[in-house]
mmCIF file of C-alpha atoms in Angstrom:
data_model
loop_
_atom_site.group_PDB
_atom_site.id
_atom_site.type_symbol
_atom_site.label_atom_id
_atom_site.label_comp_id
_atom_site.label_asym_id
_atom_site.label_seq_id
_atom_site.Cartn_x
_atom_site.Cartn_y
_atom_site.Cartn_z
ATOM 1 C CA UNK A 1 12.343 -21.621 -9.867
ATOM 2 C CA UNK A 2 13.678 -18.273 -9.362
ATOM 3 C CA UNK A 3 12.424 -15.190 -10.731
ATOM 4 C CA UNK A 4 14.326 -12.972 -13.347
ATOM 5 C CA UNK A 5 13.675 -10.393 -16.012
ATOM 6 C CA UNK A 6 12.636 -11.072 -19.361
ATOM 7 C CA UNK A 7 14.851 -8.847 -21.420
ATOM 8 C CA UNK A 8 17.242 -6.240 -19.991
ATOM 9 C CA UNK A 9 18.785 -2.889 -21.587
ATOM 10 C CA UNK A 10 22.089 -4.012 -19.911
ATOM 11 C CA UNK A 11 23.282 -6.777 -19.095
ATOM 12 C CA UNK A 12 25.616 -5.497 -15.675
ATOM 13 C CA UNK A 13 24.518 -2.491 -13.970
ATOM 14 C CA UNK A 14 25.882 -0.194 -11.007
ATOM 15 C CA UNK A 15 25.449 -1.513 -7.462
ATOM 16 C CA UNK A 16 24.009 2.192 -6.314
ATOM 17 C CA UNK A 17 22.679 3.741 -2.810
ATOM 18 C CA UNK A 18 21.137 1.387 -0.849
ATOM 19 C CA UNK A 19 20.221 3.590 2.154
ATOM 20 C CA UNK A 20 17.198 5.519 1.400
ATOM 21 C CA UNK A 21 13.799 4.966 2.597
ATOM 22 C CA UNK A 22 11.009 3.605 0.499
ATOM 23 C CA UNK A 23 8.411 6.414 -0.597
ATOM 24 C CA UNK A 24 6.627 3.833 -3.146
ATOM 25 C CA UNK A 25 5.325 -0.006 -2.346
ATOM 26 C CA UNK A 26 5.312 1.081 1.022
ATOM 27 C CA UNK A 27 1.691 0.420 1.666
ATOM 28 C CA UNK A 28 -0.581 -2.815 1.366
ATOM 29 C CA UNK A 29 -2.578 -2.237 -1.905
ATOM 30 C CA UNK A 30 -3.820 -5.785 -3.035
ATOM 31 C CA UNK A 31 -4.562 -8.005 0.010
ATOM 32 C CA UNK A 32 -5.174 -7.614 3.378
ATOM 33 C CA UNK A 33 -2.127 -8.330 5.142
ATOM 34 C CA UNK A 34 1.275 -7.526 4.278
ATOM 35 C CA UNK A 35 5.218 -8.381 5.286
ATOM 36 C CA UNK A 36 7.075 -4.996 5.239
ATOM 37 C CA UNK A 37 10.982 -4.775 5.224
ATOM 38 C CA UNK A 38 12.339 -2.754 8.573
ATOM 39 C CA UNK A 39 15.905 -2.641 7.016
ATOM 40 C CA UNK A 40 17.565 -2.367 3.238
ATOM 41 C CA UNK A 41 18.795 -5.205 1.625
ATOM 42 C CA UNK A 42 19.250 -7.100 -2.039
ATOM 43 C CA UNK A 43 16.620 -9.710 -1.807
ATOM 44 C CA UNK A 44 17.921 -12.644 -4.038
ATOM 45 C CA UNK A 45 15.093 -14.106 -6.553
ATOM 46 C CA UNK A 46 16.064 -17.140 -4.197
ATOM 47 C CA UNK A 47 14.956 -15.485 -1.193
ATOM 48 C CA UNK A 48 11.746 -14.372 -2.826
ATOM 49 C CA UNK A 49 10.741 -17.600 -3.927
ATOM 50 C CA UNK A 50 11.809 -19.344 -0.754
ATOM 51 C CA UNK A 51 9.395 -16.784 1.369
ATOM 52 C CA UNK A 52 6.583 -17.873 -1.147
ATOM 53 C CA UNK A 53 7.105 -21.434 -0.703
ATOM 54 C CA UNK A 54 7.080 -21.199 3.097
ATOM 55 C CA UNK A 55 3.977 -19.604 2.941
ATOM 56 C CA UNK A 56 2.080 -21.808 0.627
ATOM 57 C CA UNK A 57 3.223 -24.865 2.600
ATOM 58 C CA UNK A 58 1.754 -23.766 5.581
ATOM 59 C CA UNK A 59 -1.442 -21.748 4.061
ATOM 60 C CA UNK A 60 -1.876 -25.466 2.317
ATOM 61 C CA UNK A 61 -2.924 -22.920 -1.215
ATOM 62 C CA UNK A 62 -5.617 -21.550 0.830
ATOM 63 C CA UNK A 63 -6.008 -17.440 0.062
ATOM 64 C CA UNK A 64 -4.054 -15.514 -2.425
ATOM 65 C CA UNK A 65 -0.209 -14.302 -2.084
ATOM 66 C CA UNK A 66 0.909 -11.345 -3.872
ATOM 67 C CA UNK A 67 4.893 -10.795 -4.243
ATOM 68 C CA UNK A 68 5.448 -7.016 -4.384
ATOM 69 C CA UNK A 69 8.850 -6.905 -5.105
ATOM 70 C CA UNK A 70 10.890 -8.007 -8.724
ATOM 71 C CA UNK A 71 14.426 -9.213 -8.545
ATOM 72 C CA UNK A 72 15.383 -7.169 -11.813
ATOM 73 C CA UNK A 73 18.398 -5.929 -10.581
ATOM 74 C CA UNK A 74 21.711 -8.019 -11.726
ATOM 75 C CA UNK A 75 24.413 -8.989 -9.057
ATOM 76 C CA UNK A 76 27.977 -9.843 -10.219
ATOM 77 C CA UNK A 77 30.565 -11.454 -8.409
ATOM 78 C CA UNK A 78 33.570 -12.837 -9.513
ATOM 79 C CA UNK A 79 34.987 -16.208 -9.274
ATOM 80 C CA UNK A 80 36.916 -17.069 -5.895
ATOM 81 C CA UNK A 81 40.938 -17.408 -6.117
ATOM 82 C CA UNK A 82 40.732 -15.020 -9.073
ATOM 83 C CA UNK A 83 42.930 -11.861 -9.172
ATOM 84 C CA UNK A 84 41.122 -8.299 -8.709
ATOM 85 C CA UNK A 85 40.905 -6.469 -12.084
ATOM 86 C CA UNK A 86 39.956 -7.851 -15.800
ATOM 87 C CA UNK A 87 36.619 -6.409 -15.913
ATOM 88 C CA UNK A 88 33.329 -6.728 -14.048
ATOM 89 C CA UNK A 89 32.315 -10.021 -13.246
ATOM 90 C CA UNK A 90 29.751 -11.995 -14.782
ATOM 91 C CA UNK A 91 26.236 -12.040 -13.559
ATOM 92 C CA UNK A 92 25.582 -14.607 -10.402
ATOM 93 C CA UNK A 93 22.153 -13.857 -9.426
ATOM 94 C CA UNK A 94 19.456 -11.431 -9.646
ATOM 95 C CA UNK A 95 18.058 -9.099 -6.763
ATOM 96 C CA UNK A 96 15.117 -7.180 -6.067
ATOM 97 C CA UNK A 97 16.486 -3.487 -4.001
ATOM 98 C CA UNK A 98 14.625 -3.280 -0.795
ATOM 99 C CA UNK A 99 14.817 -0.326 1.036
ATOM 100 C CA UNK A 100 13.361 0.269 4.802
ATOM 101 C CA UNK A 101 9.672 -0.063 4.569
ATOM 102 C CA UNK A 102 8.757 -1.845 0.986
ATOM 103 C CA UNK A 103 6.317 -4.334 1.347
ATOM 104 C CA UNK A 104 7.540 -7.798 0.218
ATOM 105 C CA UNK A 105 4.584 -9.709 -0.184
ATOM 106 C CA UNK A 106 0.584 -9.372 0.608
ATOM 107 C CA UNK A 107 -1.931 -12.179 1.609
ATOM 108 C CA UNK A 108 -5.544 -11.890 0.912
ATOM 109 C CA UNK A 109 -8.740 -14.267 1.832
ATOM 110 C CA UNK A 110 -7.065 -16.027 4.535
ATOM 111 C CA UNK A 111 -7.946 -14.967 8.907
ATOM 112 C CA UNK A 112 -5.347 -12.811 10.600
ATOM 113 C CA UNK A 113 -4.104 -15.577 12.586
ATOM 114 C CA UNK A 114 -3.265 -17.235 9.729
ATOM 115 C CA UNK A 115 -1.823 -14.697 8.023
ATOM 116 C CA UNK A 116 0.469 -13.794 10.850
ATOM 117 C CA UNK A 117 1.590 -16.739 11.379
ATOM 118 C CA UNK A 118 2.255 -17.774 7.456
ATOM 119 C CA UNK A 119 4.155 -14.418 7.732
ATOM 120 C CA UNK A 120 6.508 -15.531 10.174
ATOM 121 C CA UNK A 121 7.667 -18.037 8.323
ATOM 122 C CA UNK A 122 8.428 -16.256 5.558
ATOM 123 C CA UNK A 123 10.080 -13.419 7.513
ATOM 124 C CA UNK A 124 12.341 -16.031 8.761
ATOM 125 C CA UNK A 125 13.682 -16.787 5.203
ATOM 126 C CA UNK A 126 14.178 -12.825 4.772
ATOM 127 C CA UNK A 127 17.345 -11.351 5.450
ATOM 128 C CA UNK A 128 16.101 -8.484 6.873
ATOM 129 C CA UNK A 129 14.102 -7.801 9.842
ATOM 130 C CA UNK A 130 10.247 -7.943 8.951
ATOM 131 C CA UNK A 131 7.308 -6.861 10.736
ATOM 132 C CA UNK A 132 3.264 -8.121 9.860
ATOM 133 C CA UNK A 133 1.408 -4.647 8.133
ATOM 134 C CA UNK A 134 -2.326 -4.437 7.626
ATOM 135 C CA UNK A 135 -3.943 -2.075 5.693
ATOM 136 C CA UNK A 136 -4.127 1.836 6.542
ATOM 137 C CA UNK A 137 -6.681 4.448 7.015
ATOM 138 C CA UNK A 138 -6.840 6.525 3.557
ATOM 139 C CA UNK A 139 -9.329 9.270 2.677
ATOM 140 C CA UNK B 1 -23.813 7.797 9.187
ATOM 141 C CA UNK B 2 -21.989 10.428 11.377
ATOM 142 C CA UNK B 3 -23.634 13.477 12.542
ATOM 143 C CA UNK B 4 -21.599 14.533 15.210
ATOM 144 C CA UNK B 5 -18.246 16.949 14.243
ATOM 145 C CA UNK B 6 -15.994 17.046 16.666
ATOM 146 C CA UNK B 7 -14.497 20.486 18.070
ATOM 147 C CA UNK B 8 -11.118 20.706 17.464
ATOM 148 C CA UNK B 9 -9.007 23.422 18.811
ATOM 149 C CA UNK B 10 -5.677 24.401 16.833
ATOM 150 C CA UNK B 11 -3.122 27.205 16.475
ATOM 151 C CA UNK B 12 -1.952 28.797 13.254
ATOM 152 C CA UNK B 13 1.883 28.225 12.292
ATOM 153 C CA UNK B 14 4.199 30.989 12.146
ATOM 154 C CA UNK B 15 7.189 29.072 11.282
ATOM 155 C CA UNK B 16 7.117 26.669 8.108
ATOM 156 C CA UNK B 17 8.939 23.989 6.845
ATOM 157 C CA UNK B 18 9.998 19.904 8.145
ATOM 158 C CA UNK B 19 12.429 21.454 10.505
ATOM 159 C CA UNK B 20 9.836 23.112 12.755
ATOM 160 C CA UNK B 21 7.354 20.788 12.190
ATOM 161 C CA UNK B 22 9.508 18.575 13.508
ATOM 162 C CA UNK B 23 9.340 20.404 16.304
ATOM 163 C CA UNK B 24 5.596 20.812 16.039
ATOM 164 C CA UNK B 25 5.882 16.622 16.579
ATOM 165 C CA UNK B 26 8.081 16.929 19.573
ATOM 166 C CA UNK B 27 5.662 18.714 21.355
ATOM 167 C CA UNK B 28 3.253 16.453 20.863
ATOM 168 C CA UNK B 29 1.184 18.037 18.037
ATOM 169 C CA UNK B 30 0.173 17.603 14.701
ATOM 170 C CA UNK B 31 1.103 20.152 11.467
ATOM 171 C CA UNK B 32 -2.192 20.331 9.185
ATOM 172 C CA UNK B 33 -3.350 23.044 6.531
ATOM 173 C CA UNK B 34 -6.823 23.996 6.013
ATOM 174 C CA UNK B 35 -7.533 25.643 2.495
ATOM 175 C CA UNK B 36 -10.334 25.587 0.168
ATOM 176 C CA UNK B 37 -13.296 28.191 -0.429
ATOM 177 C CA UNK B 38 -11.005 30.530 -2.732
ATOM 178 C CA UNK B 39 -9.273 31.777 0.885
ATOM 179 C CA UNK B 40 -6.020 31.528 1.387
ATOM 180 C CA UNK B 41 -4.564 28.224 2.876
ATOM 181 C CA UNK B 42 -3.451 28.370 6.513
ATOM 182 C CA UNK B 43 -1.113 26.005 7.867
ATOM 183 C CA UNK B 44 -1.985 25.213 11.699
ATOM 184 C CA UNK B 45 -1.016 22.642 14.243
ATOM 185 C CA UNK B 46 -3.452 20.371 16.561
ATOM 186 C CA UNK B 47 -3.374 18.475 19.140
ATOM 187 C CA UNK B 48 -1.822 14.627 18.010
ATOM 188 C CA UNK B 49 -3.714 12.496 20.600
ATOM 189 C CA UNK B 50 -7.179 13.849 20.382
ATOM 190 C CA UNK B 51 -6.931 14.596 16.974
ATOM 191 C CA UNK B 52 -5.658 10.941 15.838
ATOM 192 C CA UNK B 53 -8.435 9.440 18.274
ATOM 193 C CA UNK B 54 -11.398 10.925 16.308
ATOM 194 C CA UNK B 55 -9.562 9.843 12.503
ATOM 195 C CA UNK B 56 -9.207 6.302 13.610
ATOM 196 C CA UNK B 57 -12.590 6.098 14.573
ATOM 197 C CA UNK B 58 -13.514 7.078 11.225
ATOM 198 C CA UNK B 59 -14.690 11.173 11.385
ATOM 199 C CA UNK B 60 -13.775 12.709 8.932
ATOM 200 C CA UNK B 61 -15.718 15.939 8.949
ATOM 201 C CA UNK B 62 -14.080 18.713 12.082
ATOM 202 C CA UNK B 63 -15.050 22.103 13.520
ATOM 203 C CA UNK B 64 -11.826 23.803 13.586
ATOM 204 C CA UNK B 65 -11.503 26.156 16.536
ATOM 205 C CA UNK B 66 -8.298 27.859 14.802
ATOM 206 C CA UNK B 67 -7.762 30.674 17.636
ATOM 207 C CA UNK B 68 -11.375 32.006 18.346
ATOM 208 C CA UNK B 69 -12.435 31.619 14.405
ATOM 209 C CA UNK B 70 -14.119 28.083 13.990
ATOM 210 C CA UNK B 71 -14.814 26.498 10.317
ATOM 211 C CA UNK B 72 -16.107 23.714 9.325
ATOM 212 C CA UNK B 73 -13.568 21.388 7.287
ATOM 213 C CA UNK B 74 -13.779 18.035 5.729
ATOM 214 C CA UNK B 75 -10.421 15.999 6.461
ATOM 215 C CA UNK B 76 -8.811 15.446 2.964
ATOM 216 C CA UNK B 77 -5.324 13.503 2.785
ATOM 217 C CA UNK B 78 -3.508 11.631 5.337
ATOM 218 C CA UNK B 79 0.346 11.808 4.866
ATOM 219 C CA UNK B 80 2.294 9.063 6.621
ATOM 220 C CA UNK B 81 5.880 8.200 7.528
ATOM 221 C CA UNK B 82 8.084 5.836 5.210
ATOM 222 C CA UNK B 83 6.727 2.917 7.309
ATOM 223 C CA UNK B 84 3.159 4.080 7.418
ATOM 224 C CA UNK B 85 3.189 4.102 11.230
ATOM 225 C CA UNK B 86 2.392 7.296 12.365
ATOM 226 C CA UNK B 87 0.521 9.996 10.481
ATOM 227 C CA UNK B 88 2.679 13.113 10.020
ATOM 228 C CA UNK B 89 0.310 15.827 8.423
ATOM 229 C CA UNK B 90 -3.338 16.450 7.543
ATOM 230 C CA UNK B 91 -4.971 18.360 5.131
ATOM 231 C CA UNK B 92 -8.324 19.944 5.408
ATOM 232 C CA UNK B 93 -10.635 21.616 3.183
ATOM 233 C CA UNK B 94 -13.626 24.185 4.102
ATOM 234 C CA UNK B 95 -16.308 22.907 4.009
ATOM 235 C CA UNK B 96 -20.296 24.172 3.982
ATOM 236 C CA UNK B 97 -23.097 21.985 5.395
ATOM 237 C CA UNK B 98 -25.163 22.301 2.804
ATOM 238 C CA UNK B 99 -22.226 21.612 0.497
ATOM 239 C CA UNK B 100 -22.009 18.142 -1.752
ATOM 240 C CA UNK B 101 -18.469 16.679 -1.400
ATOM 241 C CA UNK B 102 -16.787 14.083 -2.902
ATOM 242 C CA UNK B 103 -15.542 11.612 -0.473
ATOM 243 C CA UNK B 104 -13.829 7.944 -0.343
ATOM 244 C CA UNK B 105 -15.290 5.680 1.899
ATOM 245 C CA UNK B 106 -14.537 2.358 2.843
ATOM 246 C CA UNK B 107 -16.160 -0.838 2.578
ATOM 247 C CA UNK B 108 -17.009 -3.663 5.047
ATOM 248 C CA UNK B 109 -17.111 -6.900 3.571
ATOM 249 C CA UNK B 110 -19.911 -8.713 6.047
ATOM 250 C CA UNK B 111 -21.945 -12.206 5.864
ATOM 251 C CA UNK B 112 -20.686 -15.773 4.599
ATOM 252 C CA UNK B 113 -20.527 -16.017 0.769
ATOM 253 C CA UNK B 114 -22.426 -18.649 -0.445
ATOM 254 C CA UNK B 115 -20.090 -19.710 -3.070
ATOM 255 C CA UNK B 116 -16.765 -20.223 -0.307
ATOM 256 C CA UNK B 117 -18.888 -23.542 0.523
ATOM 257 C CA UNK B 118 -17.427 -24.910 -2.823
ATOM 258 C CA UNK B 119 -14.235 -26.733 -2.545
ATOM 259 C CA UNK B 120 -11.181 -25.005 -3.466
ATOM 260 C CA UNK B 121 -13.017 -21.530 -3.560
ATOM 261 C CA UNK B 122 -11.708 -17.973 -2.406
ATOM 262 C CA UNK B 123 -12.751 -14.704 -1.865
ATOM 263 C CA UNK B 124 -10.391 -11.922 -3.337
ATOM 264 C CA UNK B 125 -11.176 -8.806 -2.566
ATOM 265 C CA UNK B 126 -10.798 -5.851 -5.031
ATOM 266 C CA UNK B 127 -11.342 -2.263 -4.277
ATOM 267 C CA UNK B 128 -11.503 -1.289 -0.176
ATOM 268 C CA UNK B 129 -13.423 1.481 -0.798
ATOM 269 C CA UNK B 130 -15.391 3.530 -3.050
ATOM 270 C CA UNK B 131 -15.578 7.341 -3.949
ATOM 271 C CA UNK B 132 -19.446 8.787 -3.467
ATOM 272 C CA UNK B 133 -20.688 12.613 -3.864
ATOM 273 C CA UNK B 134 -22.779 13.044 -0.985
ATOM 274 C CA UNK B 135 -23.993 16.472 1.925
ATOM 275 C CA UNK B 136 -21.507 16.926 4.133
ATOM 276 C CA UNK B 137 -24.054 15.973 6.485
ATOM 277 C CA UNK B 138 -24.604 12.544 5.567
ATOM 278 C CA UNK B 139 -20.991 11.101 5.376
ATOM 279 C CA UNK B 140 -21.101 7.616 6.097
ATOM 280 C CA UNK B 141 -17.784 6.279 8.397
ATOM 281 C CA UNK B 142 -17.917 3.146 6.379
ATOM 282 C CA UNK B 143 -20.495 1.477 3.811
ATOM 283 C CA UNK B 144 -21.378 -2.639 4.523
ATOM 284 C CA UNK B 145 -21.423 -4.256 1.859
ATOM 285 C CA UNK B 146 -23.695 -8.333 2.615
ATOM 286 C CA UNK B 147 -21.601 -10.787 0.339
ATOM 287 C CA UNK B 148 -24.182 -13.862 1.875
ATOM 288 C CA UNK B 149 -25.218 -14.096 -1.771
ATOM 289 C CA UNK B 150 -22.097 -14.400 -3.536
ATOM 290 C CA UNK B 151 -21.236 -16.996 -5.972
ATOM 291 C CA UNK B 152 -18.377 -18.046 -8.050
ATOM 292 C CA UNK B 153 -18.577 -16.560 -11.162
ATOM 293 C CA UNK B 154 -20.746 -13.716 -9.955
ATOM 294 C CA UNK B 155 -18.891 -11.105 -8.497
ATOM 295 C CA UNK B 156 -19.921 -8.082 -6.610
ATOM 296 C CA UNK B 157 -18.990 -4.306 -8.648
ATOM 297 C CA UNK B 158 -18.828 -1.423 -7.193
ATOM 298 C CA UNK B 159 -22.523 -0.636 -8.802
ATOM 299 C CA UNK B 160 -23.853 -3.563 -7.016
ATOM 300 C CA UNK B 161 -23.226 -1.708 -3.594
ATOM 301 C CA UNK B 162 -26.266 -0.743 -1.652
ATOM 302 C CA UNK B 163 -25.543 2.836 -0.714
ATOM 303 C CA UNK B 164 -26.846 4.167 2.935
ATOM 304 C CA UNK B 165 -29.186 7.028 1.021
ATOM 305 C CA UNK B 166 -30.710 7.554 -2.352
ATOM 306 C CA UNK B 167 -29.238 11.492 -2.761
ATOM 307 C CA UNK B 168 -25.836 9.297 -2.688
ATOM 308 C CA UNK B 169 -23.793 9.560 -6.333
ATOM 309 C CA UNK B 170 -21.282 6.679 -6.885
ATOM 310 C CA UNK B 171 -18.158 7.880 -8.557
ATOM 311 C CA UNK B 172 -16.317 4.817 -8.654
ATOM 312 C CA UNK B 173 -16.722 3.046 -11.959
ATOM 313 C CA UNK B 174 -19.486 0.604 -11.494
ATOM 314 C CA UNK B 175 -17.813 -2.007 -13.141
ATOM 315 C CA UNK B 176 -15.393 -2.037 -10.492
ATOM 316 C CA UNK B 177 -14.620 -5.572 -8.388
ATOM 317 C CA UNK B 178 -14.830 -5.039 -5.184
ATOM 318 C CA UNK B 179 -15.669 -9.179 -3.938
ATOM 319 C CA UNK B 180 -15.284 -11.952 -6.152
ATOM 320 C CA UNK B 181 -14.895 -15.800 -5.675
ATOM 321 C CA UNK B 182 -12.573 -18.125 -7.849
ATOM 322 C CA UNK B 183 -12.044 -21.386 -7.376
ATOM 323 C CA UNK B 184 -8.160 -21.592 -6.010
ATOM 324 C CA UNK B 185 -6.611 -24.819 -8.330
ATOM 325 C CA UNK B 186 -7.130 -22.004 -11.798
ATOM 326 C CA UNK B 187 -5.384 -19.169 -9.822
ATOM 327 C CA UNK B 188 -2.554 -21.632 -8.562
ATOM 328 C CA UNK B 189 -1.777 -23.110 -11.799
ATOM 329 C CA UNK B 190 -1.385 -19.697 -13.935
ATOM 330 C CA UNK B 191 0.814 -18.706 -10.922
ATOM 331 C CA UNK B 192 2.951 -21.645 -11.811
ATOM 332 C CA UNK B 193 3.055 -21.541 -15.730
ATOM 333 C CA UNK B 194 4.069 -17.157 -15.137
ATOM 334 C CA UNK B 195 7.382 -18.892 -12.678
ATOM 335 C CA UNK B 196 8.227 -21.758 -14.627
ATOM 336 C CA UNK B 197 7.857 -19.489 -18.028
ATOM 337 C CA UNK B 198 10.774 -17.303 -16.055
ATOM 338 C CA UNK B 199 13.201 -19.829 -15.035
ATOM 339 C CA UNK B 200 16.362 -21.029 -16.751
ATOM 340 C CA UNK B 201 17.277 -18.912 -19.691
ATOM 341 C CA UNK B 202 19.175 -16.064 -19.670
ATOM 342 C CA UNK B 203 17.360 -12.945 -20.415
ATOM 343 C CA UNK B 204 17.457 -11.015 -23.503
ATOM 344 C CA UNK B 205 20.318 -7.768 -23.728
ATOM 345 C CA UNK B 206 18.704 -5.164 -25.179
ATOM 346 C CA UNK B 207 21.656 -2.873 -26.171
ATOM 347 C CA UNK B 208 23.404 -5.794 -26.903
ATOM 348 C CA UNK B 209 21.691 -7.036 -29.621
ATOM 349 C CA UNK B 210 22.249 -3.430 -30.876
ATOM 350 C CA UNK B 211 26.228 -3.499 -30.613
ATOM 351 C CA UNK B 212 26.198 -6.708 -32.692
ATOM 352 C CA UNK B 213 23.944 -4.811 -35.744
ATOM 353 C CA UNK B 214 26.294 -1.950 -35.863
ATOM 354 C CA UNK B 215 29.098 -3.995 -36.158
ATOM 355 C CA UNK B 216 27.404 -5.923 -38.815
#
């Protein structure tokens, strides 16, 4: 089932700038392989869970999937055929901000074949172009 | 174990700032800075292609040829672009080589674990490399680390690594993981309980909850 916060200081918040570049999460850090986000979006906690489950059907449980990105940000949208006005809406589902570059999920102990190819399926559930990341040189 | 330091020819930098070295891109160079030594930090510019070639082979320690004066510098930070493509500035530090520096290196996981023979069993890797104080001189490119023996239940810390030389000082916390095998059905099920645990219920309104007691 989808993912969603545990407690929240508000319920509704701002929908906010969705065009900056990511400066954090932008690296693999946990596994060896990594899906990174080319383009800004709200991933839905649907989305997010519906990349996981295309990997794990096709990685059959074999290595370990990390999800690097939290839908904790609430979405409102108001009923259809309703007039404009009366407040904000009430919550309809919960996203996690993605911003060009954030890596959405990592895969560790599994080949790079397999990897890359459980990543494509899951970058086909995105809505936002994707592109397979390994790990960089640090010093 | 790398014993060769490549010559590396660069110009200082008049102009400062992203605008110019922008520019300093464009042209098909690389902004760096070299500091370190108590002198004062220049900021230079290097050739991109020969200078990338050597750093993803691994060197990290340079002669700088930085307009007739040449130093010896140790390559300290990497800075990369939002999508961690291309590497956009170095930093280097002065280096003597005589001089014990502290230095992250990575590690090469190599050899069959014994323990992935078990059914349902998986190696996670921790840490991809570890920090060491070694001579300049005796910087290894990367350390490998044999994993043959490894067992479930039995994994391999960062004090378990066989370092290349004994005058080698691990600063990594030796209690570190760096390989470890678990049997896959444990991991999958606590991955299960965390999602269903989330699903359903609304969550909890902080501030809310704080409206209602004042109004009370």
């Amino acid at each position: 089932m989808a993912l969603m916060p545990k407690r929240v200081k508000h319920r509704k918040e701002f929908r906010r700038a969705r065009d900056r570049k990511a400066t954090k999460g932008n690296y693999v850090a946990f596994g060896d392989f990594g899906l990174q986000a080319l383009e800004g979006a709200w991933l839905s906690a649907r989305s997010i869970e519906a990349g996981r489950i295309a990997a794990t059907h096709y990685l059959k449980r074999d290595g370990k999937m990390f999800i690097r990105v939290f839908p904790d940000k609430p979405v409102s949208k108001k009923p259809l055929e309703t007039r404009m006005g009366k407040g904000k809406a009430d919550v309809d589902y919960w996203a996690a901000r993605v911003k060009p570059g954030t890596i959405l999920y990592e895969l560790a102990g599994v080949s790079e074949t397999r990897a890359r190819e459980a990543m494509a399926r899951v970058a086909n559930k995105m809505p936002v172009r994707c592109r397979f990341v390994q790990r960089r040189i640090t010093v | 174990m790398s014993h060769e330091t490549p010559v590396l020819s660069a110009r200082k930098r008049e102009r400062l700032g992203s605008r110019y070295a922008r520019r300093v891109r464009d042209a098909g160079n690389l902004p760096a800075v070299v500091y370190g030594h108590k002198q004062d930090p220049v900021s230079i510019s290097m050739d991109a292609k020969e200078t990338l070639g050597h750093i993803y082979k691994g060197v990290k320690l340079f002669s700088l040829d930085i307009e007739g004066e040449e130093q010896i510098v140790l390559l300290k930070d990497l800075q990369y672009d939002y999508l961690g493509t291309n590497i956009m500035h170095m930093d280097f530090a002065r280096v003597d080589l005589t001089e014990r520096v502290n230095v992250r290196v990575p590690l090469h996981l190599i050899g069959d674990a014994e323990g992935l023979k078990t059914s349902g069993a998986l190696l996670i890797s921790g840490i991809a490399e570890i920090e060491l104080e070694c001579l300049v001189t005796n910087l290894p490119e990367f350390i490998e680390v044999d994993i043959s023996g490894l067992d479930v239940g039995d994994p391999m810390t960062a004090g378990k690594v066989q370092l290349p030389l004994d005058t080698m000082v691990l600063l990594t916390d030796p209690e570190t993981l760096v390989a470890n095998i678990v049997i896959q059905a444990a991991e999958e099920t606590d991955e299960e309980a965390q999602v269903a645990g989330a699903e359903g219920s609304e969550p909890e309104v902080l501030t809310q909850k704080k409206d209602e007691a004042d109004s009370e």
